[in-house]
mmCIF file of C-alpha atoms in Angstrom:
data_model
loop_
_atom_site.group_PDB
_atom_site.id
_atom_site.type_symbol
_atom_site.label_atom_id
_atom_site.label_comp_id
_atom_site.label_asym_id
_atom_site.label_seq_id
_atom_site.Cartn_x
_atom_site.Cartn_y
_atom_site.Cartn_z
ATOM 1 C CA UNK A 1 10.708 -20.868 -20.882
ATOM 2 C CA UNK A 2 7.840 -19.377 -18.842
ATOM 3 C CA UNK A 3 8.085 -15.689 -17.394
ATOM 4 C CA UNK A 4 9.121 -16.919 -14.134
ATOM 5 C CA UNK A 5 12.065 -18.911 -15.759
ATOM 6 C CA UNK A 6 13.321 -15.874 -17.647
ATOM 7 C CA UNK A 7 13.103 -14.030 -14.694
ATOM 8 C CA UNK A 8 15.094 -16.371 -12.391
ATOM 9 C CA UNK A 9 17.835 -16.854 -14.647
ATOM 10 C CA UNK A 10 18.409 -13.158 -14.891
ATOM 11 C CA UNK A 11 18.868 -12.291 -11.954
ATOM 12 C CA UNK A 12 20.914 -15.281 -11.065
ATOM 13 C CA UNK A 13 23.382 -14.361 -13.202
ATOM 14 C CA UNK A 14 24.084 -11.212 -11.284
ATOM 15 C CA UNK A 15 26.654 -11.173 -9.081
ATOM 16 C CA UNK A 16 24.612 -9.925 -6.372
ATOM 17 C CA UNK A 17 21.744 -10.043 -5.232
ATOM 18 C CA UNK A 18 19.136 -7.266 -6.732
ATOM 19 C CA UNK A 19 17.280 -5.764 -4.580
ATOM 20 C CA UNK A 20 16.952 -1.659 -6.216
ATOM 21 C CA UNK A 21 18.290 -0.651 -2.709
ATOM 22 C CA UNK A 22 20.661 1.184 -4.971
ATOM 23 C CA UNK A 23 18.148 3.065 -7.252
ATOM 24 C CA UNK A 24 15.787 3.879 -4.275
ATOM 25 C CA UNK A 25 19.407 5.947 -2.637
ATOM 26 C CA UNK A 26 18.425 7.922 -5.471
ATOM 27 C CA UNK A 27 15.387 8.795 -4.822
ATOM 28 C CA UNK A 28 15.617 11.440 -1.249
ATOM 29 C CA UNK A 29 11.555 11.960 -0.988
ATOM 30 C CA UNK A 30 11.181 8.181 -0.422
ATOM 31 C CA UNK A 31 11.424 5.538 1.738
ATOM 32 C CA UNK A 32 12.907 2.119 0.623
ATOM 33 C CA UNK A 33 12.612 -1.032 2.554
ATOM 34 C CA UNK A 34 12.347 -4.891 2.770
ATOM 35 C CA UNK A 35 11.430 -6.658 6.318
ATOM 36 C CA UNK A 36 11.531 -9.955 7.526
ATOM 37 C CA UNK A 37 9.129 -12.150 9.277
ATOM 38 C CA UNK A 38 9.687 -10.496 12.481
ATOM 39 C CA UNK A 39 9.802 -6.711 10.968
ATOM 40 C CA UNK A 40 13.018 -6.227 11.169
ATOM 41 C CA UNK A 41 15.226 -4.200 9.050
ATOM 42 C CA UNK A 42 16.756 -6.412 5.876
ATOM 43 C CA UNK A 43 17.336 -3.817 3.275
ATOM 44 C CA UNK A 44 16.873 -0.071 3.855
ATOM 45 C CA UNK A 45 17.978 3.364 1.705
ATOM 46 C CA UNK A 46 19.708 6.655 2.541
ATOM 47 C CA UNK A 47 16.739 8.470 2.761
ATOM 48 C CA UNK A 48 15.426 6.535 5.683
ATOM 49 C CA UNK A 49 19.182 6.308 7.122
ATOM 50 C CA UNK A 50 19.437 10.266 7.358
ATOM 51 C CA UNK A 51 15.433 10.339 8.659
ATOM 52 C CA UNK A 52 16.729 8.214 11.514
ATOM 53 C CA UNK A 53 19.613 9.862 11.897
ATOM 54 C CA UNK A 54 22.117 7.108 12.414
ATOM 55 C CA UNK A 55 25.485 6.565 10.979
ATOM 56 C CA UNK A 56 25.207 4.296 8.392
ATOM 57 C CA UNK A 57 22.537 1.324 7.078
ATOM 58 C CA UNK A 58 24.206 -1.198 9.289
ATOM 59 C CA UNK A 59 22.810 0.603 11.915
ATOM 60 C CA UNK A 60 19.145 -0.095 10.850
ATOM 61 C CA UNK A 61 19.755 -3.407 9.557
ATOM 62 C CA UNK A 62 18.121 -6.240 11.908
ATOM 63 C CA UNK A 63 15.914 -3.763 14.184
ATOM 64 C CA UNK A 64 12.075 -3.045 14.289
ATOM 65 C CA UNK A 65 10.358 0.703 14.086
ATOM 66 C CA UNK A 66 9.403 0.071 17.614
ATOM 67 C CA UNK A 67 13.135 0.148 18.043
ATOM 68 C CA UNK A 68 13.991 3.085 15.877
ATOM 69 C CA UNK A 69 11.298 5.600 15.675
ATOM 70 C CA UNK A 70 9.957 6.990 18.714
ATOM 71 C CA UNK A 71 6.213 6.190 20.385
ATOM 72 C CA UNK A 72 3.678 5.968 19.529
ATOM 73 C CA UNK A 73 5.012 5.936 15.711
ATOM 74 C CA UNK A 74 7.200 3.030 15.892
ATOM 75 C CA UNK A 75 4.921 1.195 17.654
ATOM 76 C CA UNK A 76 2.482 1.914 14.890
ATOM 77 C CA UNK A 77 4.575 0.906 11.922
ATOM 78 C CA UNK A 78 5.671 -2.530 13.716
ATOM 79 C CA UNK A 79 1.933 -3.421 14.246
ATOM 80 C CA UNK A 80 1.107 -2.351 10.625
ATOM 81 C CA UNK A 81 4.026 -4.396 9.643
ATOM 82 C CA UNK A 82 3.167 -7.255 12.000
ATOM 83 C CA UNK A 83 -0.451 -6.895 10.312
ATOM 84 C CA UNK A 84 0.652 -6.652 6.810
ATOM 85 C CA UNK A 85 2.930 -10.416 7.361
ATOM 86 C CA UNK A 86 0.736 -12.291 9.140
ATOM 87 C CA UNK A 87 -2.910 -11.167 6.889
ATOM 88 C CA UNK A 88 -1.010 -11.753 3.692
ATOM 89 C CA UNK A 89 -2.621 -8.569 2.868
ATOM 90 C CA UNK A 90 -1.012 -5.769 1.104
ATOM 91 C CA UNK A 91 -1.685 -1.931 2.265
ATOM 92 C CA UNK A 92 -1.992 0.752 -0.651
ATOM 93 C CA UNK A 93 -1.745 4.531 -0.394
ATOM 94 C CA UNK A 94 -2.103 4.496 2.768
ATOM 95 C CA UNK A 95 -1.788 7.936 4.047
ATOM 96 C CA UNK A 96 0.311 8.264 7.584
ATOM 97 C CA UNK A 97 2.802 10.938 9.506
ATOM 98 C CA UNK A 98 6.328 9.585 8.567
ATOM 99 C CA UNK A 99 9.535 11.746 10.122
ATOM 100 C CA UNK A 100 10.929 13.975 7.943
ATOM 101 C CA UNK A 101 14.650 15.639 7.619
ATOM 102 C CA UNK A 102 15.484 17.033 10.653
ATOM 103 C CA UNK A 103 12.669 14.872 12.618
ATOM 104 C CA UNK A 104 9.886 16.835 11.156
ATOM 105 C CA UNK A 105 6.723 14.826 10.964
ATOM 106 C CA UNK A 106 5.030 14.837 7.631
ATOM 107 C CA UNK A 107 2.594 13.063 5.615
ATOM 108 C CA UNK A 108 3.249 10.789 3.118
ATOM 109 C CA UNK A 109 1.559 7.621 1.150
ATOM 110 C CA UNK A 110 2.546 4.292 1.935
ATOM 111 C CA UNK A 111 2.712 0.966 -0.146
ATOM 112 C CA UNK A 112 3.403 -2.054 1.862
ATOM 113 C CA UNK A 113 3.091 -6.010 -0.169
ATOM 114 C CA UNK A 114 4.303 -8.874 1.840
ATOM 115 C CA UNK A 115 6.973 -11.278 0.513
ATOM 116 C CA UNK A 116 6.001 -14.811 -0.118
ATOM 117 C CA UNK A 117 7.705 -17.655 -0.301
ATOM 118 C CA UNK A 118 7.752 -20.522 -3.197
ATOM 119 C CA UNK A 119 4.853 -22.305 -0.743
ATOM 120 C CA UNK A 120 2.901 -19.422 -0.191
ATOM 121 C CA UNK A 121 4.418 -18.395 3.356
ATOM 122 C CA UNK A 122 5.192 -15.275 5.028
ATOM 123 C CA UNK A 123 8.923 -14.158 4.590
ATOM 124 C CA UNK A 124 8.843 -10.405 5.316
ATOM 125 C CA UNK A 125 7.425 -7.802 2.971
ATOM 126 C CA UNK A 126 8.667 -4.480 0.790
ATOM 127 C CA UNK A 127 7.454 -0.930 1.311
ATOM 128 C CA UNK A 128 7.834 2.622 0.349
ATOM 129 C CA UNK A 129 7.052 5.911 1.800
ATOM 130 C CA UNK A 130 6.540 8.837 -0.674
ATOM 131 C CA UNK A 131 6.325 12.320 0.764
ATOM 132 C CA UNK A 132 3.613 14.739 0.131
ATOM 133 C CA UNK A 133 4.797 17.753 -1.527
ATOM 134 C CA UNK A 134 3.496 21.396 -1.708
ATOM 135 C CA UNK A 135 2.656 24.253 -0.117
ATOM 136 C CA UNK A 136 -0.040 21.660 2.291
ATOM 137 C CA UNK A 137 1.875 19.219 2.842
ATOM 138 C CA UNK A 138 2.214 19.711 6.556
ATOM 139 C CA UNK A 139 -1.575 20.486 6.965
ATOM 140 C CA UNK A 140 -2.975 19.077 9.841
ATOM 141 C CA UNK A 141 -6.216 18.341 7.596
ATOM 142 C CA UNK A 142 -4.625 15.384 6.130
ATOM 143 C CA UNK A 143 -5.066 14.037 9.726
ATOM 144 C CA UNK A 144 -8.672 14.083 8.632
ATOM 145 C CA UNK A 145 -7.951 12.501 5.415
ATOM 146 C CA UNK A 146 -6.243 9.705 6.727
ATOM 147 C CA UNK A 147 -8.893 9.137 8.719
ATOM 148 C CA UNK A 148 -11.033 9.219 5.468
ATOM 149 C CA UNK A 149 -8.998 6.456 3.621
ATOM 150 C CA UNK A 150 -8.637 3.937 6.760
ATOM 151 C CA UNK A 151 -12.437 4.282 7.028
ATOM 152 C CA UNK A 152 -12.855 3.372 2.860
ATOM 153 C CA UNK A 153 -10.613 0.609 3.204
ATOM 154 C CA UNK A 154 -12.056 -0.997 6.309
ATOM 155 C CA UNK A 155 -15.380 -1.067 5.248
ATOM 156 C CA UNK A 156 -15.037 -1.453 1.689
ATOM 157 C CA UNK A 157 -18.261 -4.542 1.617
ATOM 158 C CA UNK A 158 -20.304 -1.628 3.283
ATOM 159 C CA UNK A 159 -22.659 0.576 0.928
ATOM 160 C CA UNK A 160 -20.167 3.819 1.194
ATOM 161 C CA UNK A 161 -21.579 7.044 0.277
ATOM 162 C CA UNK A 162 -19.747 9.870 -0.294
ATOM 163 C CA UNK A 163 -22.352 12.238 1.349
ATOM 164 C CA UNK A 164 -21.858 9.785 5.224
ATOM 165 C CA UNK A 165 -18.155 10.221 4.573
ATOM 166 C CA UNK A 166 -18.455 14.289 4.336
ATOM 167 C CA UNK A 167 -20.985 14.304 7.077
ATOM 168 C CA UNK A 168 -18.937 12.085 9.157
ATOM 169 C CA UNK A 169 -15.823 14.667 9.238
ATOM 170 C CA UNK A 170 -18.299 17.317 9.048
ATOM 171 C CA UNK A 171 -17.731 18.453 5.534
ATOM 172 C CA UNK A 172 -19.601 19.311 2.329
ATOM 173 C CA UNK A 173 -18.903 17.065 -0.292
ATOM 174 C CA UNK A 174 -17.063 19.438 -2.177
ATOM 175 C CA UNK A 175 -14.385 20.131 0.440
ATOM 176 C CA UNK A 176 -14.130 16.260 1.022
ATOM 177 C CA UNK A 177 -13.528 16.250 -2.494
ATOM 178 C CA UNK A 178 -11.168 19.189 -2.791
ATOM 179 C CA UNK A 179 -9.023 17.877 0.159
ATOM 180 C CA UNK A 180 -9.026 13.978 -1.576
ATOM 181 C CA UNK A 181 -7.732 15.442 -5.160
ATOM 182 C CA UNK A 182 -4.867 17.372 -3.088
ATOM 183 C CA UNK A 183 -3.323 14.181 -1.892
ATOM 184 C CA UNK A 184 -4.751 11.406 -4.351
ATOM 185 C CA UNK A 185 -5.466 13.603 -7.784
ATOM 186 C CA UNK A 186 -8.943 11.534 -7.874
ATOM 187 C CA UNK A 187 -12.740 12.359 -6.544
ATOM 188 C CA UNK A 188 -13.630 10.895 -3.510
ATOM 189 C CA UNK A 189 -15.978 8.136 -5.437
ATOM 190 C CA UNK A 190 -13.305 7.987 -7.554
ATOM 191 C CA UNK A 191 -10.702 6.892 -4.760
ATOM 192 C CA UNK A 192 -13.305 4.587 -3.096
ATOM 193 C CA UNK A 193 -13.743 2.633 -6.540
ATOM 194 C CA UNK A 194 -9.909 2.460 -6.763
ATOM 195 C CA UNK A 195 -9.917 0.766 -3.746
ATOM 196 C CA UNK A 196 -12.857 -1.838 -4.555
ATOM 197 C CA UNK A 197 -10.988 -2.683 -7.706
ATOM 198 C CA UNK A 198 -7.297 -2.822 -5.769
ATOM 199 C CA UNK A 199 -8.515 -5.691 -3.794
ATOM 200 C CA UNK A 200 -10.725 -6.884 -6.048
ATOM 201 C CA UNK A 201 -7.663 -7.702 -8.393
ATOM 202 C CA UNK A 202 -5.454 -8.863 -5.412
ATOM 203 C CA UNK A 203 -8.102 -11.361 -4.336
ATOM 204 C CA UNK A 204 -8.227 -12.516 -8.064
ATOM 205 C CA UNK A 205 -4.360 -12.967 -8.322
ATOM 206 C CA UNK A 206 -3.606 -14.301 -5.352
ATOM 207 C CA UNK A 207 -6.678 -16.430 -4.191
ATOM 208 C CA UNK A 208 -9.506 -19.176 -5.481
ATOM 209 C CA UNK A 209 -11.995 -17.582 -4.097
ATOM 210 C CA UNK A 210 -15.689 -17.205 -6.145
ATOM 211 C CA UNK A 211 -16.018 -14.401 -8.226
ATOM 212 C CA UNK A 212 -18.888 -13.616 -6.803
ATOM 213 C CA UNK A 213 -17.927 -13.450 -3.494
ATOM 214 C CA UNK A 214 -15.087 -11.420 -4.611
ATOM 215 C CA UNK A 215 -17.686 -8.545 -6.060
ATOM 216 C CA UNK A 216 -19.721 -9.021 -2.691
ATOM 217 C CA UNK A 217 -16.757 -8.455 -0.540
ATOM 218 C CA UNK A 218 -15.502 -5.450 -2.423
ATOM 219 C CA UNK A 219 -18.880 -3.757 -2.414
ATOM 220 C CA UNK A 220 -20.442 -4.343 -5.645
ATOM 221 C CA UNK A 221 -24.344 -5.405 -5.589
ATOM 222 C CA UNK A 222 -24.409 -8.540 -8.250
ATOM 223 C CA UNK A 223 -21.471 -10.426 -9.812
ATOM 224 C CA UNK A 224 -23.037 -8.758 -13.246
ATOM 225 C CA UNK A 225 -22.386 -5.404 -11.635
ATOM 226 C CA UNK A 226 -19.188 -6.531 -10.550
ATOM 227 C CA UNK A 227 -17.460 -7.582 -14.300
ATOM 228 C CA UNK A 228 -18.913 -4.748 -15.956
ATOM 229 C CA UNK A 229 -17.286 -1.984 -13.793
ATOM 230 C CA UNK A 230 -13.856 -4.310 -13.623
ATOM 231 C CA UNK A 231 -13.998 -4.537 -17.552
ATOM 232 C CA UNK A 232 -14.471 -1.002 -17.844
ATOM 233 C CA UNK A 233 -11.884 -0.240 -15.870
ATOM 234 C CA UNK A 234 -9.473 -3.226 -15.901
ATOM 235 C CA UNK A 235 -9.975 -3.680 -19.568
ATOM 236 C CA UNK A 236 -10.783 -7.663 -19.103
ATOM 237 C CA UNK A 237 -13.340 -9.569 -17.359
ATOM 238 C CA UNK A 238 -12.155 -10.991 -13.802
ATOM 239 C CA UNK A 239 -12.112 -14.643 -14.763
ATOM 240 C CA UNK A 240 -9.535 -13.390 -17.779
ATOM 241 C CA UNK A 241 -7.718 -11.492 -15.380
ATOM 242 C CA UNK A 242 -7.536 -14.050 -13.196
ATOM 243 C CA UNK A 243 -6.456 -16.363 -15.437
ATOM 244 C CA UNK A 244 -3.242 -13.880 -16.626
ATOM 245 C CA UNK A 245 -1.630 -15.293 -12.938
ATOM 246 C CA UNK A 246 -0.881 -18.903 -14.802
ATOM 247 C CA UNK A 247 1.342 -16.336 -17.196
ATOM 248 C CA UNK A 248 3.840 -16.092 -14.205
ATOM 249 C CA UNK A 249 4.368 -20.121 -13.560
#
């Protein structure tokens, strides 16, 4: 029986469907939710319930952000969502202004991965919001930050230097570095090598694309320089990595 056999007949012997909507009502400083094709509402916790504040789940259920949160937020969300379904492409600790208790903005990291279906399509995708806690957690610096991360992740082929990111928000290194440990615990080149390796892996896992091509994409100078680093890090070369996806079928 393969893992995706074991798997399946677990959870089809439940009586319901699993979908940890129960476990994430546990959880008050995050988010829980699972989307359709059209970003709408399919499976939402408490926590977002009382953000909203509407009555009950069923109110959620089968609406958009754009319908729920108000501009220019929900508008954001739905085209992040809309973004997320349609690229295929999953968004990690991404940092963003969610609403709070009470309708207090604050900033939080989210996690969205689309849902695929047995062919490959588009179905929806899952997500969760965690709230920043501490004493800076309302700062208007992580404005700053976020700008920060979207910049890493959108240009993550470019040669990005932690000195061009400082100077571009008009900050020493060490204060770019201080403000990145506060939200991400990691060193600016630190965080910017996370995010090479995150999509280096997803593009391993998920498409036939060249190694190489892979290690040019995510930044790396040579396919050589490439392995080495993932190794390091990873533990395995990419092609074994790679090959750990036939583990699942």
């Amino acid at each position: 029986m393969t893992t995706t056999e074991f798997q399946r007949a677990f959870f089809e012997s439940l009586p319901v469907t699993f979908t940890g909507e129960a476990l994430f009502d546990c959880l008050p400083d995050v988010v829980f939710f699972v989307k359709d094709r059209q970003a709408r509402y399919v499976v939402v916790n408490q926590t977002l319930v009382e953000r909203c504040r509407v009555p009950d789940k069923q109110s959620l259920i089968g609406r958009t952000t754009s319908e729920i949160f108000p501009a220019p937020l929900g508008g954001h969300y739905q085209t992040q969502d809309e973004q997320v379904i349609a690229s295929r492409t999953p968004i990690h600790d991404r940092l963003e202004l969610h609403l709070r208790a009470g309708g207090v903005r604050g900033w939080c990291l989210t996690e969205k991965i689309p849902l695929l279906g047995r062919r490959g399509e588009a179905l929806g995708l899952v997500g969760v919001s965690r709230d920043l806690i501490g004493p800076n957690a309302q700062s208007p610096d992580y404005a700053l930050m976020a700008r920060v991360v979207e910049y890493v992740q959108s240009h993550l082929s470019d040669e990005l230097n932690v000195g061009e990111l400082a100077a571009r928000e008009r900050l020493s290194i060490y204060r770019l570095d201080q403000r990145m440990r506060a939200v991400f615990q990691l060193t600016t080149a630190q965080f910017i090598q996370k995010c090479r390796l995150d999509e280096a892996s997803r593009r391993l896992l998920t498409t036939d694309e060249p190694i190489a091509q892979i290690a040019f994409d995510c930044g790396y100078a040579d396919h050589s320089a490439f392995t080495r680093n993932f190794k390091r890090t990873v533990g395995v070369s990419p092609n074994a990595f790679r090959q750990t996806r036939q583990l699942t079928g």
